[in-house]
Amino acid sequence: MISYRSVTKRFADGTVAVQDFSLDVPRGTLTVLAGSSGCGKTTLMRMVNRMVDPSSGQVLVDGEDVAGRDPVALRRRIGYVMQNSGLLPHRTVAQNIATVPRLNGVDRRAARRRTGEMMELVGLDAKLADRYPAQLSGGQQQRVGVARGLAADPDILLMDEPFGAVDPLVRSELQRQLRQLHGQIGTTILFVTHDMDEALALGDQIVLLRAGADIAQQGTPREFVAEPANDFVRTFLGLDRGQRTLHRERAADGSIVVVDAHGRPAGVLAEPDGRPDDGAHPGAAADGGPRPGIQDAPGA
Amino acid sequence: MISYRSVTKRFADGTVAVQDFSLDVPRGTLTVLAGSSGCGKTTLMRMVNRMVDPSSGQVLVDGEDVAGRDPVALRRRIGYVMQNSGLLPHRTVAQNIATVPRLNGVDRRAARRRTGEMMELVGLDAKLADRYPAQLSGGQQQRVGVARGLAADPDILLMDEPFGAVDPLVRSELQRQLRQLHGQIGTTILFVTHDMDEALALGDQIVLLRAGADIAQQGTPREFVAEPANDFVRTFLGLDRGQRTLHRERAADGSIVVVDAHGRPAGVLAEPDGRPDDGAHPGAAADGGPRPGIQDAPGA
Amino acid sequence: MNWVLDNLPLIADRTWAHLATSLPAILAALVISVPLGWLAHRYRILNGPVLTGAGLMYAIPSLPLFIVLPVLIGTGVRDVVNVVVALTLYGVALLVRSVADGLDGVPPEARGAAVALGYPPLRRFLTVDLPLAGPVILSGLRVVAVSTVSLCTVGAVLGIPSLGLLFTDGFQRGILAEILTGIVLTVVLALALDRLLVVLGRLAMPWTRAEAGA
Amino acid sequence: MNQLWEAVLWCLDPAHWTGPSGIAARSLEHLGYTLLAVVIAAAIAVPIGWWVGHTGRGRGAAVALSGAARALPTLGVLTLTALLLGIGLAGPMTAFVILAVPSILAAAYAGFEAVDRRVIDAARAQGYTGAQVLWQIEVPLGLPVLVGGLRSAALQVVATATLAAYVGAGGLGRYLFLGLKTQDYAMMLGSSLLVVVLALVLDGVFALAGRAAVPRGVTVARRGVNA
Amino acid sequence: GSSDPLGGQDTASGSSSATGGTGGSGDALVIGSQQYYSNEIIAELYAQALEAEGYTVERDYQIGQREVYLPEVESGAIDVMPEYGGNLLQYYDAEATATSPEDIQAALTEVLPQGLRPLEPAEATDQDSYNVTRAFAEKHSLTSLADLKNVDEPLKVAANSEFETRPYGPAGLKEAYGVDVTVVPVEDSGGPLTVKALVDGDVQLADIYSADPSIAAEDLVTLEDPENLILPQNVTPIASEAVDEEAAAIIEKVNAKLTPEALIGLNRESVEKEASSEDIAQAWLAGQGLS
Ligand SMILES: Nc1ncnc2c1ncn2[C@@H]1O[C@H](COP(=O)(O)OP(=O)(O)OP(=O)(O)O)[C@@H](O)[C@H]1O
Ligand SMILES: Nc1ncnc2c1ncn2[C@@H]1O[C@H](COP(=O)(O)OP(=O)(O)OP(=O)(O)O)[C@@H](O)[C@H]1O
Ligand SMILES: [Mg+2]
Ligand SMILES: [Mg+2]
C-alpha cells in the first residue's frame, strides 16, 4: 500500500511538478498514472523510492513515511522498470537481473539460480543470459528490465513507461504478459504511461493527471469510458473526436464492423461466445461484464 | 502513379531487404506501407526518390523508370518527410520550408510567400517563421517537416513514420490534419508506419508487409478488418488476441460500452446520428458506410 | 644502418630508460585525473576552472617546466622524478577533460537505473559510472600515452636519459641514422603502447564489442 | 617563489620591451610562427578531415595518421629537419605543422561525424547535391568542433614555438635559451610566463571564435529554449 | 650561488651507466661527462685507463650543463669530470683575469670548492674559435680577427645564444678588434647546424670548438686571436677526494698523451666513423700503450 498525503514538489528552478497530490494505491493492485508529457507522473513515481523527495506532504509505504527510511535500503525493496529498460549496458543479461540480489549480498550461485527463475517468469530464453543488452531486441530488453525489477521479490514495482519504446506488436504482447504476471505474483504495481489505450488495457485503477499532477479522474477503465468526468478526460480518451463513439456497419462478408466517427474500423462485433455478431442480439452481456483474465477470452 | 516491378534489394552486407516486390500506387491516393520493424518499408520508399537503387527490377514514376533520372532533380520533385522531422537545425522554420524552392532557384520573395502559404496549410502560426527547430515542440517540428515536403508542390509525397515520435494526442491531431490536407491537395502519398491503428486511420490503400517486403495483404482498411487474409494479418491487427473482436456491455449509465476480449473498453456504441446506442437497432447503417471527411463526424 | 647495429646495447638502454620514465607518468596521470575529472563533472562551478586550468597547463613550454619543477618540488635536476612529474602534469592536462567528458556522457538512464536499484554512491561510481565512462577515458588515455612517449624525449636536453639522447647526440655528431633511430623507436613505442591500450580496453570492456556489433 | 617574482619583474621592465629584439617584437614573431603553423596545418588537415568526414572513407587511415603524427617527437623532427634544411624557419615550421595536424584533422572529421545523420539524410532526400550537403550543412554544423581543434592545436604550437630559437629563428624562445645558457633565470622564467600569457590570449580568442562559430539554431537548442 | 635554482641539491644518481658499470659498489669511482660527445670520449679514456689498472668505475655520462653536474661533483656523487680550464674558471670566478693555461690552472686550484682539485691539464684544448670559409677568407684576405675590420659587408656569426654575453662575444670583439658582428643563435654548440649555416652562407662567421673535426673536414679557416680574447680551454679533469694519487696519476698519464691533434682525431672517429666512445677509447688507448 502506497499513500500520497498532500504531496507537493517544487524543483530548484521553481517548476512545480506536483501540487497537493493525494492518492492511495491499494496493496496488490496495478494502478496506472496516465497523463500527457510533463504532468508529473515520473516525479510522483520517484517519490516512492526517494529518487525525489517531496517539498511538502508525505509518501507512506505500508503506513510508514519513506522520508524516515534509508534511500539505498528502500530502493532495494522496490523494483523499478523504466523506458528503454535502463539496463546497465556493461553488464550481461544475467548480471543485470542479479543486480539487486547481489547488492543485497546474495551469493553468486543463488543469484544465478534466481536469474534463471526470473528469465523463465518473463519468458526469456535462458540462452540469452550471457548477452549484453545491446545484443537484444527492444522487447527482450524490456523483459530483462521487468525481470530485474522483480528479482529481489519486491513488495512494490514501479514501472515508468516501460513499453513506450517498443514495436506495437511486441508492446501488446508485453502488456498481456504483465497482466498475467501480476495475476501470478500479486505485487503492488504503480505504472506510468501517456498512452490511454495502455492505461485502459492494464489498470485495475487509472489516475488521469493534468499538469501539476492535478487528478482529472480516478477510477476503473470501464468508468473512464462510460462516465468520463469532464471534457479533459473526454479529449484524452479521444471521445470528443468521435474516436470512441462507434457505429456498426455491415461488411461485405456479412459480419458487423464497428467503426469510429472517421470510418476507421475499431473491430468486428461478436457475441460473447466469440462468434461474429449477426446483429440480432443487442444489449447482450451488458452491465459491467467479467474482469479480464477471469472470462475465457474468445480467440485467446 | 508509382509502380514497383519485381523489385529486389540486396544490400552490400548481403541483407535482402526487399525480394521480388511489385505494387501499383494509384495517382492521388494515400497508400500506407505497414509492417513491423525491418520488413523493408523504408527501403521501398527510398527507391522512389533513388536514395536506394534496386538490385533488380524497376521503379516507375508516371511510367518512367527512375533509374534513368538524375537523382537530385528527381528528389526535388518528390517531397520527403521523416521521423524526427530531419529539419536543418541551423536554419529557421521559414528557411527550412523554403529549402527546395530555393534549391530550384525560386527567388527569396516568392519563396517567402510560398512559405507563408505552406505554414497556413499545415496549421502553423506565422509567428513561428523565424524560430529555429529547437524552439518548437515535436508536433510543430513535424508540421514544418510536412510543410517542407509540400513546398515545391511535388507530385509525390513520401512520409516515413512521420508521426512516430510525437505524443499520442498530438499524433491523432496530425493524422486528422493529414487526411484533410490530402483531400485538399490530392498529392500521391506513400506513407510508412508500423502502427496498424495509424494505417487504418489514414490509408486509402494499405499494404501490409512481412520480412523482405513480402505482401501479406493489400486492400482498404475495411477489407483488412473484415477480411484479414491470413493469420499473420490477424495477429498484426490484434484480432487473434481478441483485441478487435468486440462485445457489447451495458455501462452503469445505461449506455452500451463495446469491450474487447480482455474487457478493455474500445468505446461507446452510438447510432449513426451520434446519439448513444440504446441497443435497439442492430444492423443499422451497415454495409460500407460513408468515407471519412464526407460524413459530418459527430463531435468533430 | 651500421650505426644501429653497432649500438644495439645503447639503444636498448635508452629505450628502457624511456619506458621507465613515460610509463609511470601515464599511470600517474590516469590515477590523478579520475578524481579531478570527477570533481569537474560533479560540481559545475569547478568545471570551468579545472578544465581551463588543465588546458593552460598544456601551454607551458616543456623545457622551462623541466627546469623549474625541481625548484618547486625539491628534487635534483637530473632526477627522473622531475620528468615523470612534468609528464604527469601534461598527461593530467589532457586526461581530466576526457574523464569529465566520459562521466558526463554516462547515459542518464543507466545512472538513474543504478540509483533506483539501490547502489550506494561510491559503489555506483566505481562499478557503473567509471566503466561506462571507460571508452571515452580510454581514448583520452591513448592520446596521453602517445604524447607522453613523444614528449619524454625533451628531457634529453637536460641529460635525462631517454630516446631523446639519440637526438641530441646525433645532432651534435651529425649522425642522421641516430636521430632517425630515435624518431622511429619513439613512434614505434608510442604506437605499440597505443595498441596495447586498445587490447587491454577490449579485455576490460567486453560490452563495447557487443555494442559495436549490434 | 622569489624566482617567479623576479621573472615577473623582468617581464614588466619597459627596457626589455623595445627594439628589434624586444619583448614586443619577439612576441609578435612568436605569434606569427604559431599562426603560420596553424594555418599551414589547417590547409593540410581540414580538406583531408572534411573529405574523410563527408565520404566516411579513410577514417582508419586518418586515425592512424594522426596517431603517428602525435607520436612523432618534436625534438627529433626538429633536429632532423634542421640537419637537412639548415638554420631558419623551415625546420621548426615542419615540426610545428606536424604537431598541429592531428588535432585539426581529428576535429575536422569529428565535427562532420557529430552532425545528425538524419539531418543529412533528410537534406539528400530534399535534393541537396553532395557539394550542397558539404557546404550548407556539414561545414557550418561541424565548425564549432573544428574551431575547438584549431584552439588546441594553437595552444600546443604556441608552447612549442619556443624551439624555433633552437635553430636560429626568433620568437620568445630566444629569451628562453639565452636565459637557460647564461643562468639568467628571471629571463628564462619570464619568457615562459610570456608564452603562457600568449597562450591565454589565443585561448580567449579561440573561445570567442568557437562561440561565434556555433550556428544560432544550435545555440538555442543548447540553451533549451522552448516554444 | 644559493639563489641558483639549479644548484645546491642532492642528486640521486639513479640515471647512470650508458655503457655498463659495476652496479654502485661503495669504492667505485664515478666518472661523469658532459652532454657532448667529445667530452664523453675523454671521460671514457679515463674510465678505461682506470679499469685497466684494476679500478672499478661507474659511468655517468651525458649530463646537460655545468649548473647541473658541478653541484653533483661538489657533493661527491661524481668523482672525476673532464672539464675545460677557461670556462670552468669563469664558472667559479666571473671576474678572473688569467689568460694563459698556466695561470688558469693556478687560479683553478684557488677557486675550486673544498675537496675538489684540478688534475694536470692536457695539451689538447677545445675552445671557442671564430671560423670563416676558405673562400670568404681568401676574398677578404683574412687570417686574424683583426683583419675583419676591413670587411665592408655586415657580419653575422652563428653561435650559441650565450655567446652574446660572453667576454669573447660581440662586445669583446668590438673592444679588442673594433669589429661589429651580430649573433645568429644556433643552439648546437658549434655543431653541424652551425657549420651548415656557415657553409650555406647564411652567416659569415661561426663559433666552432677548436677540436671539432668539421673545421678540417669543411676546410674552414680559424681566425687567429692575437689579443688573446678567447680563454684557452685545456682539457682539465677535476677530481674529488675519492680519487687517490695513483688514480690521479693514471688519468694524468692519459692527459699527457692527449695532444690537440689527438683530440681532433678522436672526435673525427666519432663524427665521421660514427664509432661509439667505448670503441674509440679502446682503440686509442691500445695505440698509446695505455691499456
Ligand atoms: N530535476 C528537475 N528540475 C526541474 N524541473 C523538473 C525536474 N524534473 C522534472 N521537472 C519538471 O517537472 C515537470 C514534471 O516532470 P515529470 O518528469 O514528472 O513529467 P512526466 O509526467 O513524467 O512527463 P513524461 O511523460 O514526459 O515523462 C515537468 O515540467 C518537468 O520539466
Ligand atoms: N544500408 C543498409 N545496409 C545493410 N542493410 C540494411 C541497410 N538499410 C537497411 N538494411 C536492412 O534491410 C532491412 C529492411 O530495412 P528497412 O529500413 O527498410 O526496414 P523498415 O521496415 O523501414 O524498418 P523500421 O520500421 O525499423 O524503420 C533491415 O533488415 C535492415 O537492417
Ligand atoms: Mg516521465
Ligand atoms: Mg524504416
PDB file of N, CA, C and O and ligand atoms in Angstrom, chain A residues 11-13 15-17 35-44 160-161 192 194, ligand 1:
ATOM      1  N   PHE A  11      10.694  22.042  -7.839  1.00  0.00           N
ATOM      2  CA  PHE A  11      12.121  21.815  -8.123  1.00  0.00           C
ATOM      3  C   PHE A  11      12.921  23.087  -7.885  1.00  0.00           C
ATOM      4  O   PHE A  11      12.355  24.172  -7.772  1.00  0.00           O
ATOM      5  N   ALA A  12      14.226  22.903  -7.833  1.00  0.00           N
ATOM      6  CA  ALA A  12      15.129  24.016  -7.532  1.00  0.00           C
ATOM      7  C   ALA A  12      14.895  25.203  -8.474  1.00  0.00           C
ATOM      8  O   ALA A  12      15.005  26.360  -8.075  1.00  0.00           O
ATOM      9  N   ASP A  13      14.539  24.911  -9.739  1.00  0.00           N
ATOM     10  CA  ASP A  13      14.363  26.010 -10.687  1.00  0.00           C
ATOM     11  C   ASP A  13      12.983  26.649 -10.593  1.00  0.00           C
ATOM     12  O   ASP A  13      12.616  27.485 -11.403  1.00  0.00           O
ATOM     13  N   THR A  15      10.005  25.132 -10.924  1.00  0.00           N
ATOM     14  CA  THR A  15       8.922  24.332 -11.508  1.00  0.00           C
ATOM     15  C   THR A  15       8.144  23.607 -10.417  1.00  0.00           C
ATOM     16  O   THR A  15       8.735  22.901  -9.601  1.00  0.00           O
ATOM     17  N   VAL A  16       6.833  23.790 -10.423  1.00  0.00           N
ATOM     18  CA  VAL A  16       6.021  22.995  -9.502  1.00  0.00           C
ATOM     19  C   VAL A  16       5.517  21.800 -10.289  1.00  0.00           C
ATOM     20  O   VAL A  16       4.595  21.907 -11.096  1.00  0.00           O
ATOM     21  N   ALA A  17       6.132  20.657 -10.074  1.00  0.00           N
ATOM     22  CA  ALA A  17       5.791  19.468 -10.857  1.00  0.00           C
ATOM     23  C   ALA A  17       4.561  18.779 -10.282  1.00  0.00           C
ATOM     24  O   ALA A  17       3.763  18.208 -11.014  1.00  0.00           O
ATOM     25  N   GLY A  35      -1.418  10.518 -18.274  1.00  0.00           N
ATOM     26  CA  GLY A  35      -1.418  11.969 -18.465  1.00  0.00           C
ATOM     27  C   GLY A  35      -0.349  12.325 -19.467  1.00  0.00           C
ATOM     28  O   GLY A  35       0.583  11.562 -19.681  1.00  0.00           O
ATOM     29  N   SER A  36      -0.482  13.503 -20.069  1.00  0.00           N
ATOM     30  CA  SER A  36       0.479  13.784 -21.125  1.00  0.00           C
ATOM     31  C   SER A  36       1.811  14.246 -20.563  1.00  0.00           C
ATOM     32  O   SER A  36       1.987  14.404 -19.358  1.00  0.00           O
ATOM     33  N   SER A  37       2.729  14.449 -21.459  1.00  0.00           N
ATOM     34  CA  SER A  37       4.117  14.722 -21.106  1.00  0.00           C
ATOM     35  C   SER A  37       4.255  15.889 -20.128  1.00  0.00           C
ATOM     36  O   SER A  37       3.620  16.929 -20.309  1.00  0.00           O
ATOM     37  N   GLY A  38       5.043  15.697 -19.112  1.00  0.00           N
ATOM     38  CA  GLY A  38       5.363  16.790 -18.190  1.00  0.00           C
ATOM     39  C   GLY A  38       4.343  17.024 -17.098  1.00  0.00           C
ATOM     40  O   GLY A  38       4.453  17.989 -16.343  1.00  0.00           O
ATOM     41  N   CYS A  39       3.335  16.136 -16.962  1.00  0.00           N
ATOM     42  CA  CYS A  39       2.305  16.405 -15.977  1.00  0.00           C
ATOM     43  C   CYS A  39       2.725  15.960 -14.587  1.00  0.00           C
ATOM     44  O   CYS A  39       2.007  16.197 -13.620  1.00  0.00           O
ATOM     45  N   GLY A  40       3.873  15.326 -14.464  1.00  0.00           N
ATOM     46  CA  GLY A  40       4.374  14.996 -13.131  1.00  0.00           C
ATOM     47  C   GLY A  40       4.344  13.521 -12.776  1.00  0.00           C
ATOM     48  O   GLY A  40       4.600  13.149 -11.630  1.00  0.00           O
ATOM     49  N   LYS A  41       4.103  12.675 -13.741  1.00  0.00           N
ATOM     50  CA  LYS A  41       3.977  11.246 -13.470  1.00  0.00           C
ATOM     51  C   LYS A  41       5.266  10.661 -12.908  1.00  0.00           C
ATOM     52  O   LYS A  41       5.273   9.983 -11.876  1.00  0.00           O
ATOM     53  N   THR A  42       6.360  10.938 -13.617  1.00  0.00           N
ATOM     54  CA  THR A  42       7.633  10.384 -13.181  1.00  0.00           C
ATOM     55  C   THR A  42       8.006  10.911 -11.800  1.00  0.00           C
ATOM     56  O   THR A  42       8.489  10.176 -10.939  1.00  0.00           O
ATOM     57  N   THR A  43       7.768  12.196 -11.600  1.00  0.00           N
ATOM     58  CA  THR A  43       8.079  12.799 -10.303  1.00  0.00           C
ATOM     59  C   THR A  43       7.334  12.073  -9.182  1.00  0.00           C
ATOM     60  O   THR A  43       7.916  11.728  -8.152  1.00  0.00           O
ATOM     61  N   LEU A  44       6.047  11.816  -9.400  1.00  0.00           N
ATOM     62  CA  LEU A  44       5.254  11.113  -8.391  1.00  0.00           C
ATOM     63  C   LEU A  44       5.845   9.733  -8.099  1.00  0.00           C
ATOM     64  O   LEU A  44       6.001   9.326  -6.940  1.00  0.00           O
ATOM     65  N   ASP A 160       7.925   2.882 -15.193  1.00  0.00           N
ATOM     66  CA  ASP A 160       7.795   4.204 -15.806  1.00  0.00           C
ATOM     67  C   ASP A 160       7.829   4.093 -17.324  1.00  0.00           C
ATOM     68  O   ASP A 160       8.895   3.989 -17.920  1.00  0.00           O
ATOM     69  N   GLU A 161       6.677   4.120 -17.934  1.00  0.00           N
ATOM     70  CA  GLU A 161       6.542   3.937 -19.390  1.00  0.00           C
ATOM     71  C   GLU A 161       7.420   2.796 -19.885  1.00  0.00           C
ATOM     72  O   GLU A 161       8.208   2.967 -20.827  1.00  0.00           O
ATOM     73  N   VAL A 192       3.313   3.957 -15.031  1.00  0.00           N
ATOM     74  CA  VAL A 192       3.149   5.261 -15.671  1.00  0.00           C
ATOM     75  C   VAL A 192       3.077   5.105 -17.177  1.00  0.00           C
ATOM     76  O   VAL A 192       3.838   4.351 -17.766  1.00  0.00           O
ATOM     77  N   HIS A 194       1.705   7.462 -20.979  1.00  0.00           N
ATOM     78  CA  HIS A 194       0.905   8.555 -21.519  1.00  0.00           C
ATOM     79  C   HIS A 194      -0.020   8.054 -22.620  1.00  0.00           C
ATOM     80  O   HIS A 194      -0.624   8.829 -23.322  1.00  0.00           O
TER      81      HIS A 194
HETATM   82  N1  LIG F   1      15.018  17.813 -11.824  1.00  0.00           N
HETATM   83  C1  LIG F   1      14.092  18.679 -12.280  1.00  0.00           C
HETATM   84  N2  LIG F   1      14.320  20.006 -12.192  1.00  0.00           N
HETATM   85  C2  LIG F   1      13.418  20.893 -12.640  1.00  0.00           C
HETATM   86  N3  LIG F   1      12.243  20.558 -13.230  1.00  0.00           N
HETATM   87  C3  LIG F   1      11.963  19.239 -13.353  1.00  0.00           C
HETATM   88  C4  LIG F   1      12.890  18.240 -12.903  1.00  0.00           C
HETATM   89  N4  LIG F   1      12.357  17.016 -13.175  1.00  0.00           N
HETATM   90  C5  LIG F   1      11.158  17.262 -13.766  1.00  0.00           C
HETATM   91  N5  LIG F   1      10.931  18.588 -13.869  1.00  0.00           N
HETATM   92  C6  LIG F   1       9.733  19.236 -14.421  1.00  0.00           C
HETATM   93  O1  LIG F   1       8.625  18.807 -13.690  1.00  0.00           O
HETATM   94  C7  LIG F   1       7.526  18.564 -14.531  1.00  0.00           C
HETATM   95  C8  LIG F   1       7.062  17.126 -14.372  1.00  0.00           C
HETATM   96  O2  LIG F   1       8.086  16.256 -14.835  1.00  0.00           O
HETATM   97  P1  LIG F   1       7.896  14.688 -14.913  1.00  0.00           P
HETATM   98  O3  LIG F   1       9.178  14.136 -15.420  1.00  0.00           O
HETATM   99  O4  LIG F   1       7.389  14.186 -13.623  1.00  0.00           O
HETATM  100  O5  LIG F   1       6.767  14.568 -16.043  1.00  0.00           O
HETATM  101  P2  LIG F   1       6.182  13.251 -16.696  1.00  0.00           P
HETATM  102  O6  LIG F   1       4.740  13.310 -16.475  1.00  0.00           O
HETATM  103  O7  LIG F   1       6.914  12.043 -16.239  1.00  0.00           O
HETATM  104  O8  LIG F   1       6.471  13.527 -18.236  1.00  0.00           O
HETATM  105  P3  LIG F   1       6.880  12.487 -19.399  1.00  0.00           P
HETATM  106  O9  LIG F   1       5.654  11.828 -19.847  1.00  0.00           O
HETATM  107  O10 LIG F   1       7.436  13.402 -20.460  1.00  0.00           O
HETATM  108  O11 LIG F   1       7.910  11.571 -18.831  1.00  0.00           O
HETATM  109  C9  LIG F   1       7.979  18.905 -15.931  1.00  0.00           C
HETATM  110  O12 LIG F   1       7.577  20.222 -16.205  1.00  0.00           O
HETATM  111  C10 LIG F   1       9.467  18.818 -15.845  1.00  0.00           C
HETATM  112  O13 LIG F   1      10.070  19.701 -16.762  1.00  0.00           O
END
